[in-house]
Short mmCIF file of C-alpha atoms in Angstrom, two decimals:
data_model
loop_
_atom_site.label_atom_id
_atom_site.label_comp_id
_atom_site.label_asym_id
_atom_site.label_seq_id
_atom_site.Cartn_x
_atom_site.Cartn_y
_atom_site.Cartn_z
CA UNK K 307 180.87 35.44 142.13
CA UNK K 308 183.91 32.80 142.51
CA UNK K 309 182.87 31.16 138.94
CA UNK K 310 182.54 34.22 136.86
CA UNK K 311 184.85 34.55 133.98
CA UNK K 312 187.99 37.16 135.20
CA UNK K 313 187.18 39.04 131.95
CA UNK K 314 183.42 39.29 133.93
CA UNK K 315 185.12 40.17 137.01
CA UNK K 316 187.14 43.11 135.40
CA UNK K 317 184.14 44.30 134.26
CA UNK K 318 182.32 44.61 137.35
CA UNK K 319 185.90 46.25 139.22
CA UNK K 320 185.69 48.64 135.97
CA UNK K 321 182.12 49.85 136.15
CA UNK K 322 182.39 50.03 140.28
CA UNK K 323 179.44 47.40 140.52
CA UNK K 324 181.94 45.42 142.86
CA UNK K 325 184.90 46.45 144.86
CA UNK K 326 187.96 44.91 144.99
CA UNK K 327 187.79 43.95 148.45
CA UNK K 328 184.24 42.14 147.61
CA UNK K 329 185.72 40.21 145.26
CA UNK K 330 188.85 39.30 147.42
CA UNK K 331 186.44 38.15 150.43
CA UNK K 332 184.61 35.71 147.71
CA UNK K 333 187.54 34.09 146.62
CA UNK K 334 188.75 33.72 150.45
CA UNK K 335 185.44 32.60 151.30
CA UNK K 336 185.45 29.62 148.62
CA UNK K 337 189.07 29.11 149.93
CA UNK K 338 188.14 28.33 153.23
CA UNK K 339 185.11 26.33 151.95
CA UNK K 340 187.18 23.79 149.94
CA UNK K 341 191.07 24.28 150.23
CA UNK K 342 190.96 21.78 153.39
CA UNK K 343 189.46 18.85 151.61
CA UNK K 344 191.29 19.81 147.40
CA UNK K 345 194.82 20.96 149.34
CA UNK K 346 195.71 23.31 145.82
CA UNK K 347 196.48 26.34 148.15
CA UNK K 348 199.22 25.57 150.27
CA UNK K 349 200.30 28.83 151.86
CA UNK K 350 197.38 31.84 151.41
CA UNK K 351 198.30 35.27 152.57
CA UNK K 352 195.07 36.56 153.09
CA UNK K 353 195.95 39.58 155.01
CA UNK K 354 198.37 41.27 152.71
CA UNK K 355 196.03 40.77 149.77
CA UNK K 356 193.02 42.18 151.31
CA UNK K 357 195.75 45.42 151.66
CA UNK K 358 196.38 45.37 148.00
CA UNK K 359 192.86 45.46 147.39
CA UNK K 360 191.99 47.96 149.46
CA UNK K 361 194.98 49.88 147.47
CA UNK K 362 193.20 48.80 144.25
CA UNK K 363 189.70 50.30 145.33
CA UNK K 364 191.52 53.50 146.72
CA UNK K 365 193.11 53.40 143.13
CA UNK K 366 189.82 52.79 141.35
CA UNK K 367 188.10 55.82 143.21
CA UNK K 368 190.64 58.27 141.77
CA UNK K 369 189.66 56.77 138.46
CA UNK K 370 193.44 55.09 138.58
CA UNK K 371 193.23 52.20 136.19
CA UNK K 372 196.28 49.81 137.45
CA UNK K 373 196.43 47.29 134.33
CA UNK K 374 194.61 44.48 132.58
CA UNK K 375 194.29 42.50 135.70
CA UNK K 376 193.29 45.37 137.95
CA UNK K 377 192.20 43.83 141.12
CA UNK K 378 192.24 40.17 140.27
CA UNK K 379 193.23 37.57 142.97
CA UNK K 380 195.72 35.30 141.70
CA UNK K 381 197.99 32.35 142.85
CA UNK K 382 201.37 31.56 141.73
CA UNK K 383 203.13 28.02 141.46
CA UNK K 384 205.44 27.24 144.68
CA UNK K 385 207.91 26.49 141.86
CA UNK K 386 207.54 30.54 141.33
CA UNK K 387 209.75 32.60 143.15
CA UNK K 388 207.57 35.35 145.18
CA UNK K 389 208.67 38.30 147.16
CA UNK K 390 208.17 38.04 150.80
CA UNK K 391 205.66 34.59 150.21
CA UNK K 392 207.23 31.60 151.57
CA UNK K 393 208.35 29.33 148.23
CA UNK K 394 209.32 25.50 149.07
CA UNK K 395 209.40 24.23 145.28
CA UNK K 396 207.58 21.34 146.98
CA UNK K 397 210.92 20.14 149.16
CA UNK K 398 211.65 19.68 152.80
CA UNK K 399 214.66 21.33 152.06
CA UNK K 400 212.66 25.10 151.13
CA UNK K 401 209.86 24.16 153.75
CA UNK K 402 210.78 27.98 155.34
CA UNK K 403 212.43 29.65 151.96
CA UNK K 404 211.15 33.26 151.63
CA UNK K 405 212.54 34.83 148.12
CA UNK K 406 213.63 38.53 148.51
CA UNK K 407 212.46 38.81 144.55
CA UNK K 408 209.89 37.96 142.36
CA UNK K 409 210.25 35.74 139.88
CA UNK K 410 209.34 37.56 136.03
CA UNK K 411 206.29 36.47 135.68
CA UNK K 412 204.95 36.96 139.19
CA UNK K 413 206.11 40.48 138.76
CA UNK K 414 204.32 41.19 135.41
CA UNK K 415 201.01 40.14 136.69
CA UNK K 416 201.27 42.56 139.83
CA UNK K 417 202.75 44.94 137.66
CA UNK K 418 199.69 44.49 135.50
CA UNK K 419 197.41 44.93 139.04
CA UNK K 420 196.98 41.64 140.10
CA UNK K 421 196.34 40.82 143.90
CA UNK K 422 198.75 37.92 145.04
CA UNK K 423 196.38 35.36 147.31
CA UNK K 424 198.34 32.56 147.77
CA UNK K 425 201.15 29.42 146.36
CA UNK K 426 199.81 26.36 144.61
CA UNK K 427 200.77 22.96 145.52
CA UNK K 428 203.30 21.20 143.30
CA UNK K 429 205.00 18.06 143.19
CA UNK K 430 209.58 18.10 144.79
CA UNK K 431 210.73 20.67 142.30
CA UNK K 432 207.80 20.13 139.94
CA UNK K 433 209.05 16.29 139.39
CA UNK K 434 206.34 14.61 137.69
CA UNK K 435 202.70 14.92 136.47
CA UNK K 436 200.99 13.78 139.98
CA UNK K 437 201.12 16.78 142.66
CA UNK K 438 202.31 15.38 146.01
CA UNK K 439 204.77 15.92 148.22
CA UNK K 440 206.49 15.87 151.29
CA UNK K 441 205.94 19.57 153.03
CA UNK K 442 201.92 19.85 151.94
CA UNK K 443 200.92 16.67 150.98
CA UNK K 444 198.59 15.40 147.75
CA UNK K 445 196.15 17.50 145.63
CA UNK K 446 193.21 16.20 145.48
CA UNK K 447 191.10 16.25 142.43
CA UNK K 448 187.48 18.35 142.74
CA UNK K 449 185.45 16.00 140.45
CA UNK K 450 186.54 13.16 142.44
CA UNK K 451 188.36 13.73 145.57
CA UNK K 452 189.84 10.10 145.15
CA UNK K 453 191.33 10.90 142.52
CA UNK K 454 194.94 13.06 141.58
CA UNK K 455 194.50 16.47 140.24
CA UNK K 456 197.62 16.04 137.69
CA UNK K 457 200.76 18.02 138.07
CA UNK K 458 202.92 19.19 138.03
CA UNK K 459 200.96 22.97 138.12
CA UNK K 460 198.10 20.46 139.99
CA UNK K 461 197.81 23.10 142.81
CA UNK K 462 196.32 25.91 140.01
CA UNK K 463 194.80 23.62 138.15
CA UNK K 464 192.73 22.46 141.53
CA UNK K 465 192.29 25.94 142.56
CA UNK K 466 190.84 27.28 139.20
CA UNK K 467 188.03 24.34 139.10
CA UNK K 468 186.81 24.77 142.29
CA UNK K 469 186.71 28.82 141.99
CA UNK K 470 189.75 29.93 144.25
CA UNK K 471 190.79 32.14 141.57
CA UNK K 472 190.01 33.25 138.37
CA UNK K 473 193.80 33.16 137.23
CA UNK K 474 196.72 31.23 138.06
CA UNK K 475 200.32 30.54 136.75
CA UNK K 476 202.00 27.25 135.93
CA UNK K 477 205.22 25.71 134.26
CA UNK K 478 205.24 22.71 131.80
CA UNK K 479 208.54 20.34 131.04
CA UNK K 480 206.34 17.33 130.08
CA UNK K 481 203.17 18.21 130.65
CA UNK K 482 202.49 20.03 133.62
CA UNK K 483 200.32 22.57 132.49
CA UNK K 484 198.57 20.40 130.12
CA UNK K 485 198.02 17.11 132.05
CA UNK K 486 196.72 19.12 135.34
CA UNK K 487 194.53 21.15 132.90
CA UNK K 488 193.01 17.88 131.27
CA UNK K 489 192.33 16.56 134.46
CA UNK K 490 190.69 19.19 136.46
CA UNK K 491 188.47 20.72 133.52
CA UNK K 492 190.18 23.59 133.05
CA UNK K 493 192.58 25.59 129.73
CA UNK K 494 196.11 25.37 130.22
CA UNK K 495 198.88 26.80 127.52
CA UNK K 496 202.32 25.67 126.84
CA UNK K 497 203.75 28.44 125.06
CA UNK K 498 206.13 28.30 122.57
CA UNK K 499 209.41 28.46 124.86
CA UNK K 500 210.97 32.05 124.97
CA UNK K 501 207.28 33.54 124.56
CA UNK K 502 207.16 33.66 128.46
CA UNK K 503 209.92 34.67 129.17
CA UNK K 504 211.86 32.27 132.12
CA UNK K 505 215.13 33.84 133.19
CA UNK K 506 217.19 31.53 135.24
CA UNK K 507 220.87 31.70 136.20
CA UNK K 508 221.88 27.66 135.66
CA UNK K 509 219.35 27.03 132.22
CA UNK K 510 219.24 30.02 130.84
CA UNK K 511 219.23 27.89 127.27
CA UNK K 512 217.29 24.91 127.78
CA UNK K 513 213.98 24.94 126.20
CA UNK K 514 211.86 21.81 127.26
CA UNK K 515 210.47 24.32 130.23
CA UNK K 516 208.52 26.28 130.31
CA UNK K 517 206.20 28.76 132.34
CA UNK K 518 202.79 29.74 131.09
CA UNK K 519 198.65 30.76 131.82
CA UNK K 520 195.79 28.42 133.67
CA UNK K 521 192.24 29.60 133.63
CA UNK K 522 189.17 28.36 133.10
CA UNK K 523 188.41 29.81 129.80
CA UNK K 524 190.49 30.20 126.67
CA UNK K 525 189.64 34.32 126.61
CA UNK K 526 191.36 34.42 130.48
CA UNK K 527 193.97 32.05 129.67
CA UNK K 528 194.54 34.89 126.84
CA UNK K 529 194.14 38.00 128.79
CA UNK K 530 196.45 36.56 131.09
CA UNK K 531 198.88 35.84 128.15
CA UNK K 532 198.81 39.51 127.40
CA UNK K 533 200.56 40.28 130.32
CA UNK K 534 202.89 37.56 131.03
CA UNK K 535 204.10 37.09 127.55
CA UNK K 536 206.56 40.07 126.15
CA UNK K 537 210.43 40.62 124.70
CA UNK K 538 213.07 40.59 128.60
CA UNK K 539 216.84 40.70 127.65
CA UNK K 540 217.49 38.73 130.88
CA UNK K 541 216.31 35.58 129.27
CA UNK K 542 218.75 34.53 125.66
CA UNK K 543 215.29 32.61 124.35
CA UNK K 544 212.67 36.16 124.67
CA UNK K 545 210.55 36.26 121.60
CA UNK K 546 210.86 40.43 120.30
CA UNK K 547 207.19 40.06 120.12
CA UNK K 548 204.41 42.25 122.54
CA UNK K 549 201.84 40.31 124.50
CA UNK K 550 199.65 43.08 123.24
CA UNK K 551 199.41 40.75 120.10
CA UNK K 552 197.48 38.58 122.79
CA UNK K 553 194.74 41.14 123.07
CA UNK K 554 193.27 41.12 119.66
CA UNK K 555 189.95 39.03 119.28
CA UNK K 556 189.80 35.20 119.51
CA UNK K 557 187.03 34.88 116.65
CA UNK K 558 189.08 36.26 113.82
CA UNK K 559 190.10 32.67 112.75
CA UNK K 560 188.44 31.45 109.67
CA UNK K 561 187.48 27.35 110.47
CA UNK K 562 186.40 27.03 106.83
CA UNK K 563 188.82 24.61 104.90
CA UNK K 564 191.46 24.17 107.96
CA UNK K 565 193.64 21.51 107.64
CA UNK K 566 193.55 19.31 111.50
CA UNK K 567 195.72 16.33 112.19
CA UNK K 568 193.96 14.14 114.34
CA UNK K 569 196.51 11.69 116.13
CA UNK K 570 194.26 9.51 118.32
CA UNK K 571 197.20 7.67 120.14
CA UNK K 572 200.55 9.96 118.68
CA UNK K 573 202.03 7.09 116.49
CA UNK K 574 201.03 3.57 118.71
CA UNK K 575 200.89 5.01 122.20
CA UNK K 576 198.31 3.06 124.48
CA UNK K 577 195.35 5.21 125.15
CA UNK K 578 192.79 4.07 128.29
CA UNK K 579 189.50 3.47 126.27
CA UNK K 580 187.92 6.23 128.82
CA UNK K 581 190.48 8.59 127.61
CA UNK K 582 189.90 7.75 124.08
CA UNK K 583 186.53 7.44 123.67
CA UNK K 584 186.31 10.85 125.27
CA UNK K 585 188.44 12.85 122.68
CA UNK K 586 187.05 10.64 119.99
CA UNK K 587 184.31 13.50 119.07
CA UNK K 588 186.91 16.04 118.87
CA UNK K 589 187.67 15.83 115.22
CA UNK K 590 183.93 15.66 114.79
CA UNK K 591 183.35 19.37 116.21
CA UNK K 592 186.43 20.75 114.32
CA UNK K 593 184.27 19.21 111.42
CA UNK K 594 181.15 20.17 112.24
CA UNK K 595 183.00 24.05 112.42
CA UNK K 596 183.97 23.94 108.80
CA UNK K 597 187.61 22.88 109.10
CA UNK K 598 189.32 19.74 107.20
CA UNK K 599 189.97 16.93 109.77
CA UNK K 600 192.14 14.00 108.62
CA UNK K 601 193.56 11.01 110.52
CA UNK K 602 196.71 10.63 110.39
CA UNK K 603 199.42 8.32 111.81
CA UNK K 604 202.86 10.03 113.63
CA UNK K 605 206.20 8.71 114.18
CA UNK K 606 207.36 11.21 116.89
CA UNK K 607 209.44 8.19 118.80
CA UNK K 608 212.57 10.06 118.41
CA UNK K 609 211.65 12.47 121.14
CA UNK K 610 211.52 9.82 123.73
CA UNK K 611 215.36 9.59 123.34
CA UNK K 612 215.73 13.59 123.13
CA UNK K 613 213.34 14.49 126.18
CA UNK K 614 215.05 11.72 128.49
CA UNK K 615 218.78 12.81 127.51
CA UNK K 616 217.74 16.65 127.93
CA UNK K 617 215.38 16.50 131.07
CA UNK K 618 218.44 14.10 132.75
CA UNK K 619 220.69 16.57 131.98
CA UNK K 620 218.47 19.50 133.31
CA UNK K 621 218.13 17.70 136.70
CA UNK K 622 221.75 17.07 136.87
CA UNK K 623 222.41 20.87 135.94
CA UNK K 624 219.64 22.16 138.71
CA UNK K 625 219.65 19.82 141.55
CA UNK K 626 222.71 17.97 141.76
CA UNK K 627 224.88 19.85 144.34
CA UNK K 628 221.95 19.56 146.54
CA UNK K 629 222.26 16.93 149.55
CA UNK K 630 220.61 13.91 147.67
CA UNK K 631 219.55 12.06 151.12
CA UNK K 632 217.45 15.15 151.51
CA UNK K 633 215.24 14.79 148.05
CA UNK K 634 211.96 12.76 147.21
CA UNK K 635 213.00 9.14 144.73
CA UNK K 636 211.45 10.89 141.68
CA UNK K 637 214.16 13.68 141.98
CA UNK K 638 217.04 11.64 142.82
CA UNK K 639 216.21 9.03 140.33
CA UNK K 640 216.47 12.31 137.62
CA UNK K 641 219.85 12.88 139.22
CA UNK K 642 220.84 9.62 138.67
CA UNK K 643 220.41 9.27 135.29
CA UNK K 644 221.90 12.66 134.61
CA UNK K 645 225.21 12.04 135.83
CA UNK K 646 224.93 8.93 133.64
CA UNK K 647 224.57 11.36 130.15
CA UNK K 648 227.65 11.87 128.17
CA UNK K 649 228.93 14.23 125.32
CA UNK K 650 227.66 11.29 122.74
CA UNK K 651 224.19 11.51 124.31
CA UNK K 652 223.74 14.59 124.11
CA UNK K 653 225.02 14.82 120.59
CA UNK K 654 222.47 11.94 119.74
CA UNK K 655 219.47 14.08 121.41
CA UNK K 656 220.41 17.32 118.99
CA UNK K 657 220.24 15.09 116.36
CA UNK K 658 217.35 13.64 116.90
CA UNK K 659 215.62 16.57 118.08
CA UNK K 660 216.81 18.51 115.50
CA UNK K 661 215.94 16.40 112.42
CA UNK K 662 212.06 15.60 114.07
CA UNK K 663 212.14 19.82 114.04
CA UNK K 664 212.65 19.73 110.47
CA UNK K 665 210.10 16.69 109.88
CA UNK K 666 207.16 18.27 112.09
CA UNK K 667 207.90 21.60 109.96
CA UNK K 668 206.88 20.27 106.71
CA UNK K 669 204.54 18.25 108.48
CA UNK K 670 203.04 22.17 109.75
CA UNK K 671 203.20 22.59 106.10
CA UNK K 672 200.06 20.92 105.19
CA UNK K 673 198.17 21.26 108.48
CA UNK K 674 197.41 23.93 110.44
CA UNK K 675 197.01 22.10 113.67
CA UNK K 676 198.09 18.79 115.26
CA UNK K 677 194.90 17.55 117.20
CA UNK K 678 195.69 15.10 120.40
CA UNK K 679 195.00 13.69 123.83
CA UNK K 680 196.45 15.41 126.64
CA UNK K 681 196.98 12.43 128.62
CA UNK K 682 196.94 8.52 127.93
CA UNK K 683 194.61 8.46 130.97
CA UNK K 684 192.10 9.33 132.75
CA UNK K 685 192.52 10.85 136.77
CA UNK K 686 193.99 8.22 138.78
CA UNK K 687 194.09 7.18 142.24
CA UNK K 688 195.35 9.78 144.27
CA UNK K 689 197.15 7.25 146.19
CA UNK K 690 198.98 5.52 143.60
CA UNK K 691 202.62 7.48 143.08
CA UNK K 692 202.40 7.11 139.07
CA UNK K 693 200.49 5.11 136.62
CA UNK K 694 202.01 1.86 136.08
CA UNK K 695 200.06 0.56 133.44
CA UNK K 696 197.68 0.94 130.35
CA UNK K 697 195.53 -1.14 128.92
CA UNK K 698 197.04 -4.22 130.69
CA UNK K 699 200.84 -2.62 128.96
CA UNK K 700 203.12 -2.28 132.24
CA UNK K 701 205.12 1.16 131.78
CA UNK K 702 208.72 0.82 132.91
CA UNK K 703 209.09 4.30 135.16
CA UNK K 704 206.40 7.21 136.85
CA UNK K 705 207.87 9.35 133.25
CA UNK K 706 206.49 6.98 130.76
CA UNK K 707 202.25 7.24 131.13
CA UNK K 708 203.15 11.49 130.20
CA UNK K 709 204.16 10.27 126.72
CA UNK K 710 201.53 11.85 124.76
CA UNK K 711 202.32 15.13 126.30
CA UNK K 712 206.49 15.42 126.68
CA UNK K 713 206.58 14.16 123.39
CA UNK K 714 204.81 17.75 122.31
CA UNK K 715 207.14 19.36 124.12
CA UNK K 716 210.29 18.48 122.17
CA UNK K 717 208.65 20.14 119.17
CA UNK K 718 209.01 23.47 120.05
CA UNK K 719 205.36 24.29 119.18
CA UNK K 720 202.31 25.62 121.38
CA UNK K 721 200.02 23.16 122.65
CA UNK K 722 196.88 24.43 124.58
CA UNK K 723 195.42 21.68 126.57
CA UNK K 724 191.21 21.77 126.17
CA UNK K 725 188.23 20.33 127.81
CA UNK K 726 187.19 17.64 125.61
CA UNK K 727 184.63 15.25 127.47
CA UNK K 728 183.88 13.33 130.33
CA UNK K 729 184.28 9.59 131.48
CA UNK K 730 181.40 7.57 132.58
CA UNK K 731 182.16 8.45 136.17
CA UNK K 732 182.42 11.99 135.52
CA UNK K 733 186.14 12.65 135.19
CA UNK K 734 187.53 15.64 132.98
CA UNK K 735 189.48 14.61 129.72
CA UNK K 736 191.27 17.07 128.02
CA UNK K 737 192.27 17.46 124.17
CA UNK K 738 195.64 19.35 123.07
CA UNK K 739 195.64 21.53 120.14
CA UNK K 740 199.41 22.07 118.86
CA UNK K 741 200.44 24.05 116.11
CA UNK K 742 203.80 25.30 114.39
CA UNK K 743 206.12 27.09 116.05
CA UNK K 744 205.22 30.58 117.15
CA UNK K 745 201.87 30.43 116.12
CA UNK K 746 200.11 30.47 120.07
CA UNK K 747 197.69 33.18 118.81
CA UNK K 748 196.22 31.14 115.96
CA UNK K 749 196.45 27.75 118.75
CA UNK K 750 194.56 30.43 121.44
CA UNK K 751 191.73 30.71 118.25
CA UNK K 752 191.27 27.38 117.40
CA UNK K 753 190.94 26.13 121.31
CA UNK K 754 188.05 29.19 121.71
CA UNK K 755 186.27 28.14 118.77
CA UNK K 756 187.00 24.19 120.41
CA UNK K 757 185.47 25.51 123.65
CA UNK K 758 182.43 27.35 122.44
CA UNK K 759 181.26 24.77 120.05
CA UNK K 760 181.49 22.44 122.78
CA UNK K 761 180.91 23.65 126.65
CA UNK K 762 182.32 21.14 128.31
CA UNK K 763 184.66 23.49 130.48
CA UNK K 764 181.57 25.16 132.11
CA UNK K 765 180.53 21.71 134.01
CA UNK K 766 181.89 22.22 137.66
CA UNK K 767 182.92 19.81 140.57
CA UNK K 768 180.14 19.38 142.73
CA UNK K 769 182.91 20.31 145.99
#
């Protein structure tokens, strides 16, 4: 029951064929079976969830239909403030933090009658694209347990593959709900920032983060958009747009005569052959679909500058009155180069950023989509801290091997991260779709089409 589709599980909760508390004990069940050796769930509250499903069959009984998500278990980031659920944020200094609130997000999906199982595993305050740490340890990855799981949402990511839950949130500043996504075979969205709403008291403006859906189908990651996404006045960025918009069908999009960007390597980024020979067939079944798919060669360099000088900032902004001695290298090293940003760099980021906005957007007037790799690589060792080199190319710090995905981020634009293939070994690769601004419906589309012509997200870990 673990590896049905949650629209499948719904189903059954709606036509009484299975109870909520059935489908709770399944989802424990496969917990217990392979949480000790993957590590995604780091702190499971199995006893309060098996009272809110109890709740949810007592509701079902008097024919009380809670919401879209109506007795779904589901697992929240620990970078996602939960009510009465121990949240760390991955640091030593949270080990025992217990949030009196939930955060937006976590609210909507209860709201919307989701059961609360469990926190996923993240990396120190979501620092980087491999999920370790030093409260819970590494996530491991299911299709090779050698191997990392991504990050920084590596916890959900590892949890949705191996059938923990059917539905899981996640956050992405460079990459980490696509890079987890690509390498645990599973969908991932990066919304179009201010689509989920993400209202904070210190960043309340800065748009390189973002919180989003993880599933293991584009129609979940959807449903679960429908709830999550929506107009709050707490947060200066909320699109005045419904997430019932996310409820109309996936097929309505029209392949024939699309115009696709494919961008192999994003403008001269290395690429691991693995990685590349992978997505290579993706243009090919875009093709093979009816839609126009053209090569075409990028110069996005300009957000390298941008998404350094902004992130540095961020970190500065978010973590540095905290006692430095007490963070992980990757966070102080952030910290670091944020007190180092001055009023010219951040003028020279807007610019930048601002005039690659205006480039990409006649660029998004003659495609539809931007067609990618998630990652530059393959799942590496779960014991190395970072990838330090491609193709024989040494990379000068753990930021630079998430490239091809923070550079996405400083457009603005959705990018849904895709199962695209498999390396000879058997490890997931993942292909991002990104299109213009506001458009995550017509991105949501295109992946669904991507992942029915395909299959390749149905092939599970043998954990």
């Amino acid at each position: 029951m673990h590896y049905l589709t949650a629209v499948e599980m719904l189903e059954l909760l709606r036509t009484r064929q299975v109870s909520a508390v059935e489908l709770l004990d399944a989802h424990l069940r496969r917990i217990e079976e392979a949480n000790p050796t993957v590590n995604a769930i780091v702190t499971l509250v199995a006893e309060r969830a098996l009272d809110e499903a109890k709740a949810a069959d007592r509701d079902l009984a008097r024919g009380i239909w809670r919401g879209p998500l109506h007795g779904l278990p589901v697992a929240h980031k620990d970078l996602t403030d939960t009510a009465g659920i121990r949240t760390t944020y991955g640091s030593r200094l949270f080990a025992d933090h217990v949030p009196e609130r939930d955060a937006l997000i976590v609210r909507r999906m209860r709201e919307a009658g989701a059961i609360t199982i469990g926190k996923t595993n993240t990396p120190e305050f979501g620092t980087g694209s491999h999920t370790v740490n030093e409260v819970f340890g590494a996530t491991r990855n299911p299709y090779d347990l050698s191997c990392s799981a991504g990050g920084s949402s590596g916890g959900a990511a590892a949890a949705l593959a191996c059938g923990m839950v059917p539905l899981a949130d996640g956050s992405d500043m460079g990459g980490s709900l696509r890079n987890p996504a690509s390498f645990c075979n599973v969908v991932g969205l990066r919304p179009t920032p201010g689509r989920v709403p993400s209202p904070t008291p210190t960043a309340a403006w800065f748009t390189l983060g973002v919180s989003g859906p993880m599933a293991r189908t584009v129609e979940d990651l959807t449903l679960l958009m429908s709830v999550v996404a929506g107009f709050d006045a707490t947060s200066p960025l909320s699109i005045a747009e419904s997430g019932a918009v996310f409820t109309e069908p996936l097929d309505l999009l029209d392949l024939t005569g699309l115009r696709i960007a494919w961008s192999p390597d994003l403008g001269g980024l290395p690429v691991d052959a693995e990685t590349a020979k992978a997505t290579a067939d993706a243009p090919a079944v875009l093709a093979g679909l009816g839609a126009h798919v053209e090569r075409v060669d990028l110069d996005l360099s300009d957000a390298e500058d941008a998404f350094r000088t902004y992130r540095a900032w961020y970190y500065l902004l978010s973590f540095g009155d905290l006692p430095q001695e007490e963070l992980g290298e990757n966070v102080r090293w952030n910290v670091e180069r944020g007190r180092a940003v001055t009023g010219a760099d951040l003028a020279r980021a807007e610019r930048l950023r601002s005039g690659l906005y205006q480039r990409m957007s006649a660029f998004f007037d003659a495609y539809d989509f931007l067609l990618a790799p998630v990652s530059q690589v393959p799942p590496f060792p779960v014991d190395a801290p970072y990838v330090s080199e491609i193709n024989g190319e040494a990379l000068p710090d753990y930021l630079a091997w998430m490239r091809s995905a923070y550079w996405i981020s400083v457009l603005h634009a959705p990018a849904a991260s895709v199962p695209c293939g498999f390396t000879w070994n058997g490890l997931p690769v993942g292909v991002q779709i990104v299109g213009r601004p506001f458009a995550d419906l017509r991105v949501l589309r295109l992946a669904h089409a991507f992942e029915r012509a395909t299959g390749h997200g149905s092939r599970r870990p043998a954990l």
